[in-house]
Short mmCIF file of C-alpha atoms in Angstrom, two decimals:
data_model
loop_
_atom_site.label_atom_id
_atom_site.label_comp_id
_atom_site.label_asym_id
_atom_site.label_seq_id
_atom_site.Cartn_x
_atom_site.Cartn_y
_atom_site.Cartn_z
CA UNK A 11 45.76 -117.07 -33.33
CA UNK A 12 47.77 -120.18 -32.23
CA UNK A 13 45.14 -122.67 -31.19
CA UNK A 14 43.09 -121.94 -34.32
CA UNK A 15 46.08 -122.36 -36.55
CA UNK A 16 46.88 -125.57 -35.03
CA UNK A 17 43.37 -126.81 -35.44
CA UNK A 18 43.47 -125.86 -39.11
CA UNK A 19 46.69 -127.71 -39.56
CA UNK A 20 45.80 -130.88 -37.58
CA UNK A 21 42.19 -131.10 -38.47
CA UNK A 22 41.43 -129.06 -41.76
CA UNK A 23 40.88 -131.18 -44.83
CA UNK A 24 41.91 -129.55 -48.17
CA UNK A 25 39.33 -130.62 -50.70
CA UNK A 26 40.46 -128.73 -53.59
CA UNK A 27 42.54 -125.53 -54.26
CA UNK A 28 39.54 -123.51 -53.09
CA UNK A 29 37.86 -125.58 -50.51
CA UNK A 30 38.96 -126.20 -47.03
CA UNK A 31 36.91 -128.40 -44.87
CA UNK A 32 36.76 -127.60 -41.19
CA UNK A 33 33.79 -129.49 -40.19
CA UNK A 34 35.39 -131.06 -37.10
CA UNK A 35 35.82 -127.86 -35.16
CA UNK A 36 34.02 -124.95 -36.94
CA UNK A 37 31.07 -125.59 -39.21
CA UNK A 38 29.24 -128.85 -38.31
CA UNK A 39 31.07 -130.19 -35.21
CA UNK A 40 32.22 -127.25 -33.02
CA UNK A 41 34.92 -126.96 -30.46
CA UNK A 42 33.34 -124.79 -27.64
CA UNK A 43 36.62 -124.09 -26.12
CA UNK A 44 38.07 -122.89 -29.44
CA UNK A 45 34.78 -120.76 -29.93
CA UNK A 46 35.36 -119.18 -26.54
CA UNK A 47 38.95 -118.26 -27.41
CA UNK A 48 37.87 -116.90 -30.71
CA UNK A 49 35.27 -114.73 -28.83
CA UNK A 50 37.72 -113.44 -26.43
CA UNK A 51 40.15 -112.50 -29.23
CA UNK A 52 37.68 -110.52 -31.23
CA UNK A 53 36.51 -108.92 -28.01
CA UNK A 54 40.28 -107.93 -27.25
CA UNK A 55 40.66 -106.66 -30.84
CA UNK A 56 37.47 -104.35 -30.52
CA UNK A 57 37.96 -103.34 -26.99
CA UNK A 58 37.38 -99.63 -26.56
CA UNK A 59 35.56 -99.47 -29.83
CA UNK A 60 32.06 -99.10 -28.05
CA UNK A 61 30.49 -101.84 -29.91
CA UNK A 62 26.65 -102.24 -29.21
CA UNK A 63 25.78 -105.18 -31.26
CA UNK A 64 27.53 -108.31 -32.78
CA UNK A 65 25.95 -109.36 -36.21
CA UNK A 66 26.40 -112.59 -37.97
CA UNK A 67 24.57 -114.90 -40.41
CA UNK A 68 23.21 -118.33 -39.70
CA UNK A 69 24.49 -120.98 -39.12
CA UNK A 70 28.25 -121.33 -38.78
CA UNK A 71 28.65 -117.73 -37.58
CA UNK A 72 26.42 -118.17 -34.55
CA UNK A 73 28.97 -119.76 -32.22
CA UNK A 74 31.87 -117.38 -32.61
CA UNK A 75 29.36 -114.46 -32.57
CA UNK A 76 27.68 -115.33 -29.25
CA UNK A 77 31.03 -115.99 -27.69
CA UNK A 78 32.18 -112.48 -28.93
CA UNK A 79 29.01 -110.87 -27.92
CA UNK A 80 29.35 -112.57 -24.34
CA UNK A 81 32.89 -111.15 -23.94
CA UNK A 82 31.78 -107.65 -25.23
CA UNK A 83 28.58 -107.76 -23.16
CA UNK A 84 26.34 -106.80 -25.85
CA UNK A 85 23.43 -108.45 -27.77
CA UNK A 86 24.07 -110.73 -30.86
CA UNK A 87 21.78 -110.83 -33.78
CA UNK A 88 22.00 -113.51 -36.39
CA UNK A 89 20.61 -112.60 -39.91
CA UNK A 90 18.37 -115.14 -41.47
CA UNK A 91 18.97 -116.62 -45.03
CA UNK A 92 15.86 -117.22 -47.10
CA UNK A 93 15.34 -118.19 -50.62
CA UNK A 94 13.00 -115.26 -51.05
CA UNK A 95 10.55 -113.27 -49.15
CA UNK A 96 7.42 -111.48 -49.79
CA UNK A 97 8.30 -107.67 -48.99
CA UNK A 98 7.49 -106.77 -45.31
CA UNK A 99 8.13 -103.34 -43.95
CA UNK A 100 9.42 -104.36 -40.58
CA UNK A 101 12.57 -106.14 -42.09
CA UNK A 102 15.95 -105.13 -43.59
CA UNK A 103 16.74 -107.26 -46.63
CA UNK A 104 19.81 -107.76 -48.84
CA UNK A 105 20.58 -110.05 -51.49
CA UNK A 106 23.56 -112.27 -51.19
CA UNK A 107 25.09 -114.48 -53.85
CA UNK A 108 26.72 -117.74 -52.94
CA UNK A 109 29.49 -118.78 -55.29
CA UNK A 110 29.77 -122.19 -53.38
CA UNK A 111 26.06 -122.96 -53.95
CA UNK A 112 25.53 -120.78 -56.95
CA UNK A 113 22.48 -119.30 -55.83
CA UNK A 114 21.18 -115.85 -54.40
CA UNK A 115 19.63 -115.79 -51.11
CA UNK A 116 17.96 -112.91 -49.22
CA UNK A 117 19.45 -112.18 -45.81
CA UNK A 118 17.05 -110.54 -43.26
CA UNK A 119 17.23 -108.70 -40.06
CA UNK A 120 14.36 -107.17 -38.14
CA UNK A 121 14.51 -103.39 -38.14
CA UNK A 122 13.66 -103.20 -34.55
CA UNK A 123 17.09 -104.59 -33.60
CA UNK A 124 19.40 -102.18 -35.40
CA UNK A 125 19.05 -98.44 -34.94
CA UNK A 126 21.17 -95.48 -36.30
CA UNK A 127 23.00 -95.30 -33.04
CA UNK A 128 24.40 -98.94 -33.21
CA UNK A 129 27.99 -99.48 -33.69
CA UNK A 130 28.27 -103.08 -35.18
CA UNK A 131 30.88 -105.66 -35.24
CA UNK A 132 30.23 -108.30 -38.06
CA UNK A 133 31.56 -111.79 -37.29
CA UNK A 134 31.51 -114.72 -39.80
CA UNK A 135 33.25 -118.06 -40.00
CA UNK A 136 34.83 -117.76 -43.45
CA UNK A 137 35.82 -115.08 -45.76
CA UNK A 138 36.20 -116.12 -49.41
CA UNK A 139 34.53 -113.84 -51.97
CA UNK A 140 33.09 -111.34 -49.27
CA UNK A 141 29.53 -111.57 -50.48
CA UNK A 142 28.13 -112.37 -47.04
CA UNK A 143 30.38 -109.93 -45.31
CA UNK A 144 29.20 -107.19 -47.80
CA UNK A 145 25.57 -108.25 -47.39
CA UNK A 146 25.73 -107.89 -43.74
CA UNK A 147 27.46 -104.52 -43.99
CA UNK A 148 24.68 -103.31 -46.31
CA UNK A 149 22.10 -104.37 -43.87
CA UNK A 150 23.92 -102.33 -41.14
CA UNK A 151 24.13 -99.29 -43.34
CA UNK A 152 20.59 -99.62 -44.47
CA UNK A 153 19.65 -99.30 -40.76
CA UNK A 154 21.75 -96.08 -40.54
CA UNK A 155 24.12 -97.94 -38.13
CA UNK A 156 27.98 -98.05 -38.25
CA UNK A 157 30.08 -101.11 -39.31
CA UNK A 158 33.00 -100.77 -36.93
CA UNK A 159 34.66 -103.82 -38.20
CA UNK A 160 34.44 -107.22 -39.68
CA UNK A 161 35.81 -110.29 -37.65
CA UNK A 162 36.58 -113.38 -39.62
CA UNK A 163 37.63 -116.80 -38.13
CA UNK A 164 39.23 -118.19 -41.37
CA UNK A 165 40.19 -115.93 -44.14
CA UNK A 166 41.13 -117.41 -47.60
CA UNK A 167 43.23 -114.56 -48.76
CA UNK A 168 43.82 -115.87 -52.18
CA UNK A 169 40.12 -115.16 -52.93
CA UNK A 170 39.03 -111.66 -53.56
CA UNK A 171 36.92 -110.92 -50.41
CA UNK A 172 39.53 -109.59 -48.07
CA UNK A 173 41.03 -107.20 -50.58
CA UNK A 174 37.44 -105.96 -51.70
CA UNK A 175 36.29 -105.30 -48.02
CA UNK A 176 39.43 -103.33 -47.36
CA UNK A 177 39.24 -101.36 -50.49
CA UNK A 178 35.79 -100.50 -49.51
CA UNK A 179 37.17 -99.05 -46.32
CA UNK A 180 36.12 -101.69 -43.81
CA UNK A 181 38.39 -102.64 -40.93
CA UNK A 182 38.95 -106.48 -41.21
CA UNK A 183 40.46 -108.74 -38.67
CA UNK A 184 40.89 -112.36 -39.54
CA UNK A 185 42.16 -114.71 -36.91
CA UNK A 186 43.81 -116.96 -39.55
CA UNK A 187 44.73 -116.11 -43.22
CA UNK A 188 45.22 -118.71 -45.60
CA UNK A 189 47.54 -117.84 -48.56
CA UNK A 190 47.07 -120.98 -50.66
CA UNK A 191 45.49 -124.51 -50.58
CA UNK A 192 47.54 -125.72 -53.47
CA UNK A 193 49.03 -129.25 -53.62
CA UNK A 194 46.60 -130.40 -50.87
CA UNK A 195 48.46 -128.23 -48.34
CA UNK A 196 47.37 -125.35 -46.23
CA UNK A 197 49.99 -122.44 -46.54
CA UNK A 198 49.31 -119.53 -44.07
CA UNK A 199 49.66 -115.93 -45.10
CA UNK B 26 14.93 -120.82 -14.41
CA UNK B 27 14.22 -117.33 -13.06
CA UNK B 28 16.10 -115.06 -15.45
CA UNK B 29 14.61 -117.05 -18.56
CA UNK B 30 11.23 -116.79 -17.03
CA UNK B 31 11.57 -113.03 -16.69
CA UNK B 32 12.59 -112.69 -20.24
CA UNK B 33 9.60 -114.48 -21.48
CA UNK B 34 7.25 -112.35 -19.32
CA UNK B 35 8.93 -109.07 -20.25
CA UNK B 36 9.92 -109.62 -23.96
CA UNK B 37 7.95 -112.66 -25.23
CA UNK B 38 5.17 -111.55 -27.70
CA UNK B 39 2.12 -113.75 -27.87
CA UNK B 40 1.13 -113.76 -31.49
CA UNK B 41 -1.63 -116.43 -31.23
CA UNK B 42 -2.75 -119.28 -28.86
CA UNK B 43 0.17 -121.40 -30.31
CA UNK B 44 2.90 -118.87 -31.26
CA UNK B 45 5.26 -117.09 -28.80
CA UNK B 46 7.76 -114.72 -30.41
CA UNK B 47 10.95 -114.39 -28.48
CA UNK B 48 13.12 -113.00 -31.20
CA UNK B 49 14.58 -110.34 -28.93
CA UNK B 50 16.60 -112.78 -26.82
CA UNK B 51 16.53 -116.25 -28.33
CA UNK B 52 15.98 -116.80 -31.99
CA UNK B 53 17.08 -113.71 -33.89
CA UNK B 54 18.62 -111.37 -31.49
CA UNK B 55 20.37 -113.42 -28.72
CA UNK B 56 21.18 -112.50 -25.16
CA UNK B 57 24.62 -113.92 -24.59
CA UNK B 58 24.51 -113.73 -20.78
CA UNK B 59 21.17 -115.56 -20.72
CA UNK B 60 22.49 -118.19 -23.24
CA UNK B 61 25.49 -118.75 -20.84
CA UNK B 62 23.17 -119.20 -17.96
CA UNK B 63 21.05 -121.60 -20.11
CA UNK B 64 24.25 -123.64 -20.85
CA UNK B 65 25.17 -123.66 -17.22
CA UNK B 66 21.81 -125.06 -16.27
CA UNK B 67 21.71 -127.78 -18.66
CA UNK B 68 25.27 -128.71 -17.65
CA UNK B 69 24.25 -128.81 -14.05
CA UNK B 70 21.25 -130.90 -14.83
CA UNK B 71 23.43 -133.48 -16.77
CA UNK B 72 26.55 -133.35 -14.47
CA UNK B 73 27.62 -136.92 -13.83
CA UNK B 74 25.75 -138.36 -16.81
CA UNK B 75 29.12 -138.61 -18.74
CA UNK B 76 27.83 -136.76 -21.78
CA UNK B 77 30.26 -137.06 -24.64
CA UNK B 78 28.47 -134.83 -27.27
CA UNK B 79 25.91 -132.13 -27.34
CA UNK B 80 23.62 -132.25 -30.42
CA UNK B 81 21.17 -129.61 -31.79
CA UNK B 82 19.78 -128.43 -35.05
CA UNK B 83 20.47 -125.14 -36.87
CA UNK B 84 19.95 -122.29 -36.30
CA UNK B 85 18.40 -121.14 -32.99
CA UNK B 86 19.62 -124.26 -31.16
CA UNK B 87 23.26 -123.34 -31.75
CA UNK B 88 23.89 -120.73 -29.12
CA UNK B 89 22.42 -122.58 -26.16
CA UNK B 90 23.92 -125.80 -27.34
CA UNK B 91 27.51 -124.26 -27.57
CA UNK B 92 27.33 -122.72 -24.14
CA UNK B 93 26.12 -126.13 -22.76
CA UNK B 94 28.98 -127.90 -24.45
CA UNK B 95 31.47 -125.44 -23.15
CA UNK B 96 30.30 -126.08 -19.61
CA UNK B 97 30.43 -129.99 -20.09
CA UNK B 98 33.56 -129.62 -21.99
CA UNK B 99 32.51 -131.74 -24.84
CA UNK B 100 32.20 -131.11 -28.54
CA UNK B 101 28.93 -129.71 -30.01
CA UNK B 102 27.44 -130.79 -33.27
CA UNK B 103 24.60 -129.08 -35.16
CA UNK B 104 22.39 -131.12 -37.53
CA UNK B 105 21.99 -129.43 -40.95
CA UNK B 106 18.49 -128.80 -42.29
CA UNK B 107 18.09 -129.46 -46.10
CA UNK B 108 15.18 -129.57 -48.41
CA UNK B 109 16.42 -132.91 -49.66
CA UNK B 110 19.68 -134.45 -50.52
CA UNK B 111 21.08 -137.01 -52.99
CA UNK B 112 21.97 -140.03 -50.69
CA UNK B 113 25.46 -140.33 -49.45
CA UNK B 114 26.87 -143.06 -47.47
CA UNK B 115 28.91 -140.79 -44.95
CA UNK B 116 25.94 -139.16 -43.43
CA UNK B 117 22.95 -139.88 -41.11
CA UNK B 118 19.65 -138.70 -42.41
CA UNK B 119 16.15 -138.34 -40.84
CA UNK B 120 13.05 -136.64 -42.13
CA UNK B 121 11.60 -134.02 -39.87
CA UNK B 122 8.22 -132.55 -40.57
CA UNK B 123 7.61 -128.84 -39.56
CA UNK B 124 4.07 -127.95 -38.50
CA UNK B 125 5.04 -124.28 -38.48
CA UNK B 126 6.29 -124.33 -42.12
CA UNK B 127 4.25 -127.26 -43.28
CA UNK B 128 7.18 -128.89 -44.98
CA UNK B 129 9.42 -131.82 -44.64
CA UNK B 130 13.07 -131.33 -44.24
CA UNK B 131 15.91 -133.79 -43.93
CA UNK B 132 18.33 -133.20 -41.18
CA UNK B 133 21.88 -134.63 -41.52
CA UNK B 134 24.84 -135.34 -39.26
CA UNK B 135 28.13 -136.56 -40.61
CA UNK B 136 28.56 -140.32 -39.46
CA UNK B 137 32.26 -139.60 -38.30
CA UNK B 138 31.03 -137.43 -35.33
CA UNK B 139 28.72 -139.97 -33.71
CA UNK B 140 29.85 -143.36 -32.66
CA UNK B 141 28.06 -146.17 -30.69
CA UNK B 142 30.05 -145.11 -27.70
CA UNK B 143 28.58 -141.56 -27.60
CA UNK B 144 26.28 -140.50 -24.78
CA UNK B 145 24.53 -137.56 -26.29
CA UNK B 146 22.53 -134.68 -24.83
CA UNK B 147 20.10 -133.07 -27.40
CA UNK B 148 19.43 -129.44 -27.03
CA UNK B 149 16.92 -127.15 -28.68
CA UNK B 150 15.34 -123.71 -28.26
CA UNK B 151 11.57 -124.77 -28.43
CA UNK B 152 9.55 -127.88 -27.95
CA UNK B 153 6.22 -127.93 -29.58
CA UNK B 154 5.10 -131.10 -31.45
CA UNK B 155 8.59 -132.75 -30.70
CA UNK B 156 9.38 -133.48 -34.43
CA UNK B 157 12.88 -132.01 -34.39
CA UNK B 158 13.60 -133.67 -31.03
CA UNK B 159 12.44 -136.96 -32.29
CA UNK B 160 14.34 -136.43 -35.47
CA UNK B 161 17.54 -135.66 -33.53
CA UNK B 162 16.97 -138.68 -31.32
CA UNK B 163 16.69 -141.02 -34.32
CA UNK B 164 19.86 -139.76 -35.67
CA UNK B 165 21.71 -140.48 -32.49
CA UNK B 166 20.17 -143.91 -32.39
CA UNK B 167 20.92 -144.62 -36.02
CA UNK B 168 24.63 -144.09 -35.03
CA UNK B 169 24.05 -146.64 -32.34
CA UNK B 170 24.84 -143.93 -29.59
CA UNK B 171 22.69 -143.15 -26.59
CA UNK B 172 20.32 -140.29 -25.97
CA UNK B 173 20.88 -139.46 -22.40
CA UNK B 174 18.35 -136.56 -22.45
CA UNK B 175 16.71 -133.78 -24.23
CA UNK B 176 17.21 -130.27 -22.93
CA UNK B 177 14.62 -127.61 -24.05
CA UNK B 178 14.89 -123.78 -23.56
CA UNK B 179 11.12 -123.18 -23.79
CA UNK B 180 8.49 -125.89 -23.84
CA UNK B 181 5.02 -125.21 -25.01
CA UNK B 182 3.45 -127.92 -22.63
CA UNK B 183 0.07 -127.43 -24.33
CA UNK B 184 1.35 -129.01 -27.47
CA UNK B 185 1.96 -132.83 -27.65
CA UNK B 186 5.77 -133.02 -27.91
CA UNK B 187 6.78 -133.21 -24.30
CA UNK B 188 4.10 -135.90 -23.52
CA UNK B 189 5.24 -137.81 -26.55
CA UNK B 190 8.92 -137.74 -25.77
CA UNK B 191 8.31 -138.74 -22.25
CA UNK B 192 5.97 -141.68 -23.29
CA UNK B 193 8.80 -142.79 -25.60
CA UNK B 194 11.04 -143.09 -22.63
CA UNK B 195 13.26 -140.02 -23.11
CA UNK B 196 14.48 -137.92 -20.22
CA UNK B 197 13.14 -134.37 -20.84
CA UNK B 198 14.45 -131.18 -19.11
CA UNK B 199 12.69 -127.97 -20.07
CA UNK B 200 13.94 -124.65 -18.44
CA UNK B 201 10.69 -122.99 -18.84
CA UNK B 202 7.29 -124.68 -19.41
CA UNK B 203 4.28 -122.77 -20.86
CA UNK B 204 0.92 -124.10 -19.97
CA UNK B 205 -1.06 -121.63 -22.15
CA UNK B 206 -0.98 -118.78 -24.50
CA UNK B 207 -4.62 -117.99 -24.30
CA UNK B 208 -6.10 -114.52 -24.25
CA UNK B 209 -2.73 -113.10 -25.34
CA UNK B 210 -1.06 -114.06 -21.94
CA UNK B 211 1.86 -116.33 -20.96
CA UNK B 212 0.81 -118.83 -18.33
CA UNK B 213 3.61 -120.85 -17.02
CA UNK B 214 3.06 -124.57 -16.09
#
């Protein structure tokens, strides 16, 4: 996606070989026109797939997900992240480990919003190790619903998430794929 | 706002005299068409006010804020909520007390995204005691920027936030105002 690629080139800050900071347009300050274009692109990619729900995780996934849901004309759900919860029988819960924060969170979705007839498109801002995407996919499957695909705004292809998701049989669509952040430079895949 | 009022009537669940659950269209599952209409309405209300930034707080404020920012054609910023942070000189920090969760969070915005020339529209999903809105306003003022107004999706007018914000001199625009949740019924103001 050209506009996104340009944003990454012009505004992305390489903090290390692993970390790309994009807080000027994606995960703190957000560019609404870019978000709309991202949503339109995911909708185009999943046109005809009879998506019934878009699922993401708070917080940076919400803007691309709501724009995608608007284009597809379906509801969006954002999973909540909690340190830990007392068990409740009306929610779906999965554990997600964050390599960045080195902590395990529980992600939750109310059971009433996912049924076994749902065809779900998962959207997230970043794909690195794939923990969040796998967690969201397990939530969908726990509800008996189908994961039709996983749409990622920025994939760090040098980390294992993309390969693991594809090996697990998921359809994966990343709008920008980064091969390397070495020498302080963004190299696209 | 008619569409929003209907949603509140048809899908809002009164949990107590204080708490209205709207997780089917506003703060867990989200209705993207409603969010677009909410954004269009805030943009209409602040047309001509030369807004330069829309500011909200994660997570439920993000969808209405990004739609408002899209209509106004300005960037959106979402403040992050943290338990507590080590002091850093590149961020604006304010404390916000949550009556619901009975805990104090720090909300943060990177200094680089707010300057003293900014004219800011604050957006949030709910207004109850006003703690979040006041915290966001203090962040804006700490940066030397102007709070042009505060746009709220659902105001619980029987709680003190609305009155306190107006007494403090802020322009407040709430799309739906709820006078009471007594007897398990939503009464609009």
